[in-house]
Amino acid sequence: MPTTPESRERSSADSVMSYETIASSVASSSLPPLQAKGPPDEVNRLEPLLEDDPKSFDLIAPNETQPGKGFDLERRSDQLFSREHLEAIFTDAASLLKFTSFLSAARPQSLPLLIYYLDALKAMRAINYANAVAEALEPLDGYDFTQHPARPTVNSVLEDKARQAFDALVREDLPAYITHVFVQVVSISIQKRITGTLPPMLREASEGLAEVFCLSDPSRPDNPVVFASEEFHRTTQYGVSYAIGRNCRFLQGPKTNATSVSRLRAAVEAGKETSEVLLNYRRDGSPFMNLLMIAPLLDSRGNLRYYIGAQVDITGLVKDCADLDALQRMLNKQESEATSGADMNEPEEPKDEFQELSEMFNMAELDTVRRHGGRMHREQVDDDDESIMNYRPRLLLKDPNMADIDRPLSLSGKVDGRLSSVYKHYLLMRPAPSHRILFTSPSLRVPGILQSRFLSRIGGSTRVRDSLAAALADGTRGVTAKIRWLSSPAARLPDSDSCDEGRLRWIHCTPLLGHTGAVGVWMVVLVDDERDGGLPRRFRVAPPVARDIGGHSYSNSQASGSVRATSSGWDGVFMDGETMSRCVSRSGFVTPRGGQSYSPWGVGRPETAMSQQRAASPAFGTGGEPSINSFALS
């Protein structure tokens, strides 16, 4: 049954929402649309011509659009990754600050190249200013050597080096920055869609969001797709019989960026997670901008088993230039120039050579100009001048938001160099009745989670767990639920509906189907609940203390909470019955009677949940390690 905004508002912490994967999502007016169905402005829409004109042979309305009119996604893709886009970023201070901040955090290896290009550009502008000064020299009567103008200085080697450095930034760093920008926007939209916290204003623009997944097997020739979600087939228009068993390169087309494809191939060969924005094509030939995330799936021994691919259609974001102000200004300028809009817009003030050079000065250079600039033209004054004696330095007021501009680029610091992923927390599990967790994202990978049962991690209300189990067993539709996520599997789940143990999270479960149409694996995306205040505080019984400490043996004490030594070693903690009852009830042990001394662990080492899981699960051998075959999906 598809969900509605009203049903989402009525849902509480113990609710489960199950809906078909074609259900639309909810969005916000503050967020730009992610997707666009068909031609965004419908310039190619073909409607029958109903008028009956004997002289007309037209069956549809003639194409009256001029060349260059309308929205062309392929052309926008070229503009998005073009040199002109990066030049527009460098000409805008705010956009350049965002770009350099991104390189400092995510791609520190590119900072030396950026600084090299900026210094080379400064040198070329200094040469241009020197040539302009030389060209301004006028001949003087009576001096023959001034009659011939000076030859301009040209440094072709420096210009070639600057061009190559800029091309490298365009080829590698600009696509990474664009991907980072769109990842931030999409992550917010996906979180809002899963949690259902937005009004349905952009429902059609985000249909199928967080549901386009495919799974590939690198152990087979050409790394083919082995499982895919229904929304993957619906978005790409490639059916199960065609997509399953083939490499995903069938989505590439004539305008797909070859550099992006090579980076994806290199990441797959290296077994690394990566994200890319690239132009893909549906089966009917229509293009769409694809935000693609590829992540390796490792078993318990760290062996690469599969790759998970998540796709998001961001055609609407690219069309609206979401969070890319420099690109929007570049397009507006190109449009005004194409339509002869010189009279419509005020012409930009031309810059001279010295202004262009001055814009390249950093804070230290500007301070040097401020203190020593124009010294040859200053008026000479006596040292005992009253204005000098009573001089007070100028008060400098700075905007705290512009503090990062004055700070030079740092080449040191601890950064991981990874792009943030659209899906931070996710896991893959087997279908019913097993529901064993096979693979997780690095953020969820804790000891004992692999090969454990998914439902054993669901705390809170039993109604949620039972409804979720029934929906997963059905397997014909996606499931979204608000649950309490347990950090460790519960040996015995509580029967009460009021249990508040575990972290509040939303889970978004999507089935991935094989070539027969059966569910092969579930892709589960987890999103933290913004209103969750964290895990509740739990009190546990103090651990046992050894009888011999520092070579001394301690005797029994009748005081509450003291240590008691016996001939057989440690025996327990002596508490009154009420204190022990409170501690034991929180830790799950049997409550003692009559205030007698009690050892909750006995003499041996306490049995952990991991040891219980290994003893009960058939996936673990006698050595306590999972079998390598237990991670196989086909």
XYZ file of C-alpha atoms in Angstrom:
634
model
C 0.000 0.000 0.000
C 1.658 3.283 -1.006
C 2.343 5.736 1.755
C 0.856 9.199 1.963
C 2.016 12.287 3.862
C -0.824 11.780 6.311
C 0.223 8.223 7.048
C 3.798 9.347 7.584
C 2.661 11.995 10.039
C 0.697 9.390 11.978
C 3.641 7.031 12.141
C 5.437 6.768 15.463
C 8.571 5.122 16.802
C 6.966 1.683 16.581
C 5.646 1.978 13.031
C 6.582 0.092 9.886
C 5.834 1.476 6.434
C 5.827 -0.935 3.520
C 5.279 0.365 0.035
C 6.006 -0.458 -3.565
C 9.339 0.692 -4.943
C 7.619 2.940 -7.486
C 6.184 5.090 -4.706
C 7.084 8.726 -4.938
C 9.181 10.365 -2.286
C 8.606 13.546 -0.381
C 10.820 16.591 -0.711
C 11.028 20.205 0.300
C 10.633 23.470 -1.526
C 14.017 24.510 -0.129
C 15.728 21.680 -1.992
C 16.126 21.718 -5.786
C 14.581 18.899 -7.806
C 16.833 15.914 -8.300
C 15.349 14.329 -11.378
C 13.502 15.414 -14.467
C 11.264 13.112 -16.502
C 11.935 13.230 -20.225
C 12.929 16.532 -21.832
C 12.896 19.047 -18.966
C 11.224 21.812 -21.001
C 9.408 19.491 -23.446
C 10.861 21.106 -26.562
C 10.777 17.741 -28.328
C 7.285 16.755 -27.325
C 5.463 15.328 -30.363
C 1.727 16.045 -30.474
C -0.518 15.242 -33.477
C -1.582 18.160 -35.638
C -5.386 18.059 -35.701
C -6.136 20.977 -38.065
C -7.242 20.011 -41.576
C -5.403 22.222 -44.070
C -5.540 20.885 -47.645
C -2.184 22.477 -48.424
C -0.430 21.046 -45.391
C 1.270 17.678 -45.217
C 2.354 18.081 -41.588
C 1.236 15.343 -39.203
C 2.828 17.029 -36.188
C 3.677 20.629 -35.414
C 6.809 21.718 -37.333
C 10.021 22.188 -35.406
C 10.294 25.945 -35.017
C 12.967 25.959 -32.348
C 16.158 27.701 -33.322
C 19.530 26.006 -32.965
C 20.833 26.422 -29.452
C 17.384 26.974 -27.965
C 15.976 24.763 -25.245
C 17.784 22.655 -22.707
C 20.351 20.185 -24.016
C 21.637 17.868 -21.298
C 24.604 16.720 -23.356
C 25.690 20.302 -23.912
C 25.191 21.085 -20.217
C 27.385 18.097 -19.329
C 30.168 19.522 -21.506
C 29.775 22.913 -19.836
C 29.776 21.352 -16.385
C 33.217 19.779 -16.842
C 34.676 22.491 -19.093
C 37.683 24.766 -18.698
C 35.314 27.743 -18.717
C 33.617 26.443 -15.572
C 36.888 26.263 -13.644
C 37.878 29.695 -14.965
C 34.576 31.041 -13.636
C 35.368 29.467 -10.258
C 38.781 31.186 -10.205
C 37.264 34.581 -11.023
C 34.810 34.425 -8.087
C 36.310 34.742 -4.599
C 33.552 32.799 -2.800
C 33.569 29.928 -5.303
C 37.370 29.766 -5.252
C 37.331 29.581 -1.449
C 34.898 26.623 -1.572
C 37.036 24.911 -4.203
C 40.297 25.338 -2.286
C 38.643 24.291 0.985
C 37.426 21.110 -0.686
C 40.920 20.341 -1.993
C 42.398 20.944 1.462
C 39.973 18.503 3.091
C 39.492 15.800 0.450
C 42.351 16.040 -2.066
C 45.474 17.402 -0.325
C 47.651 15.851 -3.016
C 46.266 18.442 -5.469
C 47.211 21.491 -3.375
C 50.802 21.738 -4.702
C 49.448 21.724 -8.253
C 46.936 24.439 -7.389
C 49.619 26.632 -5.815
C 51.919 25.978 -8.803
C 49.240 27.174 -11.212
C 48.396 30.267 -9.164
C 52.066 31.276 -8.941
C 52.524 30.706 -12.669
C 49.432 32.804 -13.382
C 50.763 35.563 -11.137
C 54.090 35.507 -13.008
C 52.333 35.790 -16.365
C 50.237 38.720 -15.153
C 53.387 40.408 -13.866
C 54.879 40.000 -17.341
C 51.747 41.483 -18.898
C 51.965 44.465 -16.549
C 55.642 44.940 -17.414
C 54.783 44.847 -21.119
C 52.009 47.399 -20.566
C 54.428 49.742 -18.794
C 56.960 49.254 -21.587
C 54.357 49.979 -24.268
C 53.495 53.260 -22.511
C 57.018 54.583 -23.031
C 56.846 57.437 -25.565
C 59.729 58.552 -27.800
C 61.650 61.687 -26.753
C 63.046 64.320 -29.106
C 66.826 64.391 -29.178
C 67.191 60.834 -27.879
C 67.455 58.379 -30.697
C 67.390 55.312 -28.472
C 63.812 56.155 -27.485
C 62.512 56.201 -31.035
C 62.193 52.420 -31.293
C 59.580 50.780 -28.989
C 60.688 48.035 -26.605
C 60.033 44.488 -27.641
C 57.369 42.799 -25.479
C 58.478 39.967 -23.203
C 57.026 36.552 -23.987
C 57.569 33.413 -21.907
C 56.004 30.599 -23.909
C 57.498 27.924 -21.640
C 55.786 29.424 -18.580
C 52.496 29.729 -20.438
C 52.646 26.076 -21.491
C 53.373 24.939 -17.928
C 50.436 26.964 -16.586
C 48.146 25.542 -19.272
C 49.110 21.957 -18.433
C 48.585 22.557 -14.704
C 45.154 24.051 -15.388
C 44.190 21.135 -17.648
C 45.132 18.700 -14.870
C 42.885 20.585 -12.440
C 40.029 20.482 -14.957
C 40.524 16.793 -15.654
C 40.857 15.473 -12.085
C 39.873 18.008 -9.440
C 36.903 19.786 -11.028
C 34.874 16.537 -11.426
C 35.699 15.570 -7.836
C 34.500 18.971 -6.612
C 31.268 18.726 -8.641
C 30.640 15.245 -7.247
C 31.224 16.520 -3.715
C 28.702 19.345 -4.171
C 25.988 17.056 -5.506
C 26.680 14.421 -2.841
C 25.918 16.990 -0.146
C 22.611 17.970 -1.738
C 21.532 14.397 -2.477
C 22.454 13.172 1.018
C 20.087 15.678 2.580
C 17.309 14.771 0.152
C 17.713 11.053 0.796
C 17.668 11.552 4.553
C 14.518 13.653 4.328
C 12.907 11.182 1.975
C 13.563 8.154 4.191
C 12.499 9.858 7.406
C 9.423 11.382 5.728
C 9.984 14.835 7.221
C 9.283 16.923 4.125
C 6.064 18.057 2.445
C 5.312 16.435 -0.929
C 6.163 19.482 -3.057
C 8.847 17.797 -5.135
C 7.487 14.270 -5.011
C 7.661 13.648 -8.746
C 11.172 15.095 -8.954
C 12.601 12.498 -6.550
C 10.693 9.371 -7.483
C 12.713 6.225 -6.933
C 15.346 7.988 -4.854
C 17.432 5.657 -2.646
C 16.153 2.627 -4.555
C 18.396 2.328 -7.649
C 20.957 -0.350 -6.781
C 22.826 -3.099 -8.573
C 25.287 -5.739 -7.415
C 28.175 -6.996 -9.551
C 30.520 -9.973 -9.191
C 34.203 -9.173 -9.917
C 35.146 -12.864 -9.788
C 33.274 -13.455 -13.037
C 34.545 -12.253 -16.424
C 33.903 -8.532 -17.036
C 32.380 -7.965 -13.564
C 28.717 -8.485 -14.613
C 25.577 -7.376 -12.798
C 24.114 -10.285 -10.820
C 21.327 -8.543 -8.869
C 19.486 -5.263 -9.407
C 16.500 -3.473 -7.923
C 13.267 -2.909 -9.815
C 13.926 0.828 -9.836
C 17.262 0.198 -11.580
C 15.461 -1.475 -14.479
C 12.796 1.216 -14.500
C 15.284 4.100 -14.496
C 17.610 2.681 -17.138
C 14.786 1.049 -19.171
C 16.897 -2.102 -19.496
C 14.997 -5.234 -18.503
C 16.186 -8.112 -16.374
C 16.996 -10.324 -19.362
C 19.389 -7.700 -20.744
C 20.957 -6.139 -17.632
C 21.652 -9.262 -15.563
C 24.882 -10.863 -16.689
C 26.320 -7.749 -18.384
C 28.744 -5.068 -17.302
C 27.178 -1.689 -16.514
C 29.001 -0.046 -19.407
C 25.826 -0.443 -21.496
C 24.721 2.816 -19.820
C 27.570 4.735 -21.461
C 27.065 6.726 -24.637
C 28.701 9.124 -27.070
C 28.981 12.048 -24.626
C 29.974 10.069 -21.531
C 33.153 11.513 -20.038
C 35.959 9.072 -20.828
C 38.071 10.416 -17.949
C 35.310 9.656 -15.453
C 35.001 6.128 -16.823
C 38.753 5.576 -16.478
C 38.639 6.733 -12.857
C 35.803 4.316 -12.138
C 37.741 1.492 -13.734
C 40.868 2.317 -11.717
C 38.861 2.411 -8.455
C 37.293 -0.983 -9.195
C 40.665 -2.519 -10.000
C 42.079 -1.102 -6.746
C 39.067 -2.224 -4.694
C 38.279 1.289 -3.435
C 35.057 3.175 -2.874
C 34.459 6.064 -5.268
C 31.764 8.459 -6.458
C 31.437 10.056 -9.874
C 29.039 12.290 -11.786
C 28.764 11.236 -15.402
C 26.366 11.327 -18.337
C 24.554 8.043 -18.958
C 21.901 6.976 -21.437
C 18.683 5.042 -21.115
C 17.644 2.339 -23.520
C 15.650 4.799 -25.652
C 18.753 6.983 -26.024
C 17.657 9.784 -23.695
C 20.518 11.066 -21.512
C 20.474 11.557 -17.749
C 23.080 12.776 -15.269
C 24.033 9.961 -12.943
C 25.557 10.351 -9.494
C 27.162 6.943 -9.121
C 28.615 5.413 -5.953
C 30.618 2.173 -6.154
C 31.746 0.422 -2.973
C 33.505 -2.918 -2.463
C 31.876 -5.550 -0.260
C 34.308 -7.508 1.909
C 33.704 -10.687 3.865
C 34.851 -11.318 7.449
C 38.383 -12.084 6.291
C 38.712 -8.930 4.221
C 38.342 -10.654 0.857
C 36.611 -8.757 -1.950
C 33.396 -10.550 -2.907
C 31.095 -8.100 -4.703
C 30.580 -4.454 -5.635
C 27.475 -2.459 -4.750
C 26.500 0.311 -7.147
C 24.063 3.056 -6.145
C 22.740 5.515 -8.706
C 20.899 8.807 -8.338
C 19.435 10.682 -11.292
C 20.514 14.307 -10.710
C 19.369 15.757 -14.032
C 17.310 18.372 -12.221
C 20.267 19.455 -10.082
C 22.490 19.869 -13.126
C 19.824 21.826 -14.967
C 19.355 24.218 -12.037
C 23.123 24.478 -11.313
C 22.420 23.605 -7.683
C 25.107 25.068 -5.377
C 27.283 25.883 -8.417
C 27.083 29.667 -8.487
C 30.081 30.068 -10.760
C 28.514 27.804 -13.379
C 25.265 29.773 -13.237
C 27.092 33.061 -13.785
C 29.065 31.558 -16.661
C 25.874 30.367 -18.349
C 24.170 33.728 -17.842
C 27.142 35.493 -19.404
C 27.217 33.136 -22.373
C 23.478 33.545 -22.885
C 23.701 37.339 -22.765
C 26.555 37.317 -25.258
C 24.677 34.965 -27.591
C 21.544 37.141 -27.557
C 23.507 40.426 -27.889
C 22.461 41.424 -24.439
C 25.001 44.217 -24.109
C 22.152 46.701 -23.835
C 20.249 44.506 -21.377
C 23.060 44.083 -18.879
C 25.515 46.663 -17.690
C 28.910 46.093 -19.305
C 31.607 44.920 -16.974
C 34.283 47.424 -16.107
C 37.443 46.501 -18.026
C 40.430 45.532 -15.943
C 43.893 46.843 -16.638
C 47.032 44.773 -16.291
C 47.903 46.122 -12.841
C 44.417 45.342 -11.468
C 44.674 41.772 -12.711
C 48.088 41.464 -11.068
C 46.887 43.035 -7.818
C 44.063 40.489 -7.570
C 46.704 37.752 -7.345
C 48.488 39.291 -4.340
C 48.163 37.388 -1.081
C 47.873 38.992 2.337
C 51.640 39.198 2.883
C 52.184 40.873 -0.476
C 49.349 43.298 0.107
C 50.845 44.185 3.492
C 54.187 44.881 1.778
C 52.464 47.168 -0.730
C 50.608 48.885 2.085
C 53.786 49.591 4.037
C 56.260 50.272 1.249
C 54.192 51.013 -1.844
C 54.726 54.464 -3.370
C 57.821 55.226 -1.280
C 59.444 57.057 -4.221
C 56.490 59.441 -4.481
C 55.860 60.139 -0.806
C 56.492 63.612 0.590
C 59.538 63.805 2.868
C 58.758 65.015 6.397
C 60.896 65.665 9.459
C 61.143 63.000 12.123
C 59.897 65.374 14.809
C 56.747 66.140 12.912
C 53.748 66.206 15.212
C 51.739 63.906 12.953
C 54.444 61.272 13.270
C 54.781 61.590 17.030
C 51.033 61.300 17.630
C 50.436 58.564 15.092
C 48.066 55.811 16.114
C 47.636 52.681 14.011
C 44.450 52.312 12.070
C 41.745 50.160 13.613
C 41.180 47.068 11.484
C 37.722 45.490 11.544
C 37.427 42.056 9.984
C 34.422 39.948 9.084
C 34.730 36.636 10.985
C 33.122 34.854 8.018
C 36.069 35.908 5.833
C 38.721 34.545 8.195
C 39.470 31.584 5.934
C 40.444 33.872 3.078
C 43.386 35.307 5.009
C 44.620 31.909 6.086
C 47.175 30.427 3.674
C 46.670 26.963 2.272
C 48.045 24.297 4.549
C 49.791 21.297 3.090
C 49.765 19.358 6.346
C 47.071 17.937 8.549
C 45.229 14.675 8.951
C 42.788 14.152 6.130
C 41.560 10.865 4.748
C 41.208 12.073 1.168
C 37.842 10.306 0.698
C 34.722 11.792 -0.713
C 31.740 11.576 1.546
C 29.304 8.993 0.286
C 25.601 9.420 -0.332
C 24.908 6.356 1.786
C 26.945 6.513 4.991
C 25.355 3.527 6.762
C 24.192 0.518 4.794
C 24.220 -3.268 4.947
C 23.270 -6.206 2.744
C 21.476 -9.246 4.086
C 20.098 -12.513 2.786
C 16.351 -12.819 2.154
C 13.928 -14.709 4.380
C 14.068 -16.892 6.317
C 17.796 -16.379 6.990
C 18.077 -12.566 7.237
C 21.808 -12.932 7.947
C 23.922 -9.814 7.508
C 26.621 -10.490 4.906
C 28.190 -7.095 4.174
C 28.154 -3.661 5.794
C 29.529 -0.207 5.184
C 32.737 0.654 7.080
C 30.729 2.787 9.498
C 28.663 -0.225 10.644
C 31.383 -2.863 10.587
C 31.839 -3.858 14.221
C 32.999 -7.239 15.547
C 30.241 -9.815 15.388
C 27.886 -8.063 12.978
C 28.734 -10.210 9.938
C 26.743 -13.451 9.768
C 24.479 -12.253 12.583
C 20.719 -12.101 12.110
C 19.336 -8.749 11.099
C 16.237 -9.016 13.270
C 18.382 -9.649 16.355
C 19.637 -6.059 15.929
C 16.122 -4.627 16.057
C 15.124 -3.557 19.554
C 12.101 -1.729 20.833
C 8.568 -2.843 20.174
C 7.856 -6.450 19.232
C 5.143 -5.220 16.848
C 7.791 -3.444 14.781
C 9.967 -6.536 14.634
C 7.084 -8.852 13.720
C 5.738 -6.483 11.052
C 9.219 -5.980 9.624
C 9.808 -9.743 9.472
C 6.518 -10.241 7.634
C 7.295 -7.474 5.128
C 10.783 -8.846 4.458
C 9.388 -12.346 4.010
C 6.910 -11.029 1.437
C 9.748 -9.536 -0.632
C 7.512 -7.897 -3.252
C 7.970 -4.311 -2.130
C 10.386 -2.044 -0.348
C 10.133 -1.427 3.365
C 10.769 1.724 5.397
C 10.607 1.538 9.182
C 11.589 3.468 12.277
C 13.358 1.101 14.640
C 15.765 0.955 17.550
C 19.130 -0.302 16.371
C 21.086 -2.430 18.829
C 24.864 -2.196 18.760
C 25.113 -5.887 19.665
C 22.676 -8.720 18.910
C 20.213 -9.416 21.688
C 20.212 -12.996 22.972
C 16.619 -12.638 24.135
C 14.538 -9.766 22.849
C 12.139 -8.157 25.318
C 8.446 -8.791 25.007
C 7.459 -5.331 26.183
C 6.460 -2.659 23.677
C 7.884 0.084 25.898
C 11.562 -0.955 25.764
C 13.737 2.077 24.953
C 17.047 0.293 24.463
C 18.946 1.022 21.234
C 19.479 4.022 18.965
C 16.562 5.413 16.986
C 17.158 4.949 13.274
C 15.221 4.757 10.048
C 15.867 1.791 7.778
C 15.119 1.782 4.056
C 15.100 -1.758 2.666
C 15.167 -2.430 -1.083
C 15.109 -5.935 -2.607
C 17.634 -6.753 -5.333
C 16.339 -9.335 -7.777
C 18.096 -11.954 -9.865
C 17.389 -13.073 -13.409
C 14.507 -15.285 -12.203
C 12.803 -12.430 -10.394
C 13.501 -13.874 -6.947
C 14.992 -11.736 -4.197
C 18.713 -12.438 -3.990
C 19.753 -9.888 -1.377
C 18.324 -6.907 0.517
C 19.998 -3.507 0.433
C 19.309 -1.723 3.745
C 20.139 1.973 4.176
C 20.205 3.312 7.752
C 19.590 6.955 8.640
C 19.970 8.344 12.159
C 16.925 9.984 13.655
C 17.581 13.685 14.217
C 15.469 13.731 17.368
C 17.320 10.851 18.998
C 19.214 12.051 22.047
C 21.645 9.135 21.972
C 21.820 5.813 23.711
C 20.261 5.556 27.176
C 22.668 5.246 30.068
C 23.048 1.711 31.339
C 24.382 0.581 34.707
C 26.232 -2.707 34.956
C 27.517 -4.853 37.782
C 31.146 -4.143 38.636
C 33.627 -6.661 37.212
C 35.185 -9.237 39.595
C 38.335 -8.338 41.506
C 41.141 -10.844 42.076
C 41.673 -12.208 45.610
C 45.413 -11.607 45.584
C 46.313 -7.977 44.866
C 49.973 -7.021 45.197
C 50.762 -10.236 47.068
C 48.178 -9.558 49.815
C 45.046 -11.609 50.491
C 41.936 -9.739 51.640
C 39.334 -11.138 54.071
C 35.577 -10.861 54.051
C 33.927 -7.579 55.037
C 30.339 -7.139 56.137
C 30.154 -3.650 54.650
C 27.881 -3.259 51.637
C 29.790 -3.389 48.353
C 33.059 -4.727 49.864
C 35.170 -7.582 48.456
C 35.043 -11.074 50.032
C 37.868 -13.594 49.626
C 37.404 -17.352 50.037
C 39.651 -20.361 49.850
C 38.652 -20.969 46.238
C 39.390 -17.380 45.133
C 36.968 -14.676 44.184
C 33.390 -15.437 45.163
C 31.443 -12.239 44.527
C 30.305 -8.838 45.681
C 28.380 -8.574 48.931
C 25.375 -6.264 48.565
C 22.012 -5.959 50.156
C 19.150 -7.549 48.300
C 17.682 -4.300 46.966
C 20.986 -3.022 45.532
C 21.793 -6.341 43.889
C 18.271 -6.589 42.503
C 18.557 -3.204 40.783
C 21.951 -4.017 39.246
C 21.024 -7.516 38.169
C 17.706 -6.470 36.638
C 19.532 -3.948 34.443
C 22.146 -6.467 33.333
C 19.724 -9.293 32.639
C 20.795 -11.749 35.419
C 18.549 -13.514 37.918
C 17.759 -11.474 41.023
C 19.261 -12.927 44.239
C 17.236 -13.653 47.310
C 17.634 -12.476 50.835
C 20.709 -10.344 50.259
C 23.035 -13.337 50.009
C 26.407 -12.973 48.324
C 26.089 -13.564 44.563
C 28.508 -13.912 41.677
C 26.742 -13.182 38.361
C 29.585 -14.694 36.321
C 30.408 -17.645 38.506
C 33.996 -18.879 38.490
C 34.640 -18.931 34.712
C 34.878 -16.131 32.162
C 31.534 -14.563 31.136
C 30.154 -15.853 27.870
C 29.872 -13.023 25.335
C 27.238 -12.570 22.643
C 29.872 -13.262 20.026
C 30.753 -16.644 21.563
C 27.079 -17.567 21.782
C 26.605 -16.557 18.139
C 29.579 -18.626 16.990
C 28.352 -21.641 18.922
C 24.819 -21.401 17.542
C 25.489 -20.326 13.936
C 26.242 -23.065 11.375
C 28.283 -20.538 9.375
C 31.131 -20.809 11.888
C 33.456 -23.772 11.968
C 35.229 -25.311 14.877
C 37.902 -22.620 14.787
C 35.396 -19.836 15.459
C 35.775 -18.270 11.981
C 32.977 -18.025 9.413
C 33.169 -20.205 6.359
C 34.211 -18.350 3.213
C 31.308 -19.921 1.333
C 28.763 -18.331 3.679
C 29.219 -14.994 1.887
C 28.344 -16.349 -1.558
C 25.177 -14.936 -3.073
C 24.947 -17.077 -6.180
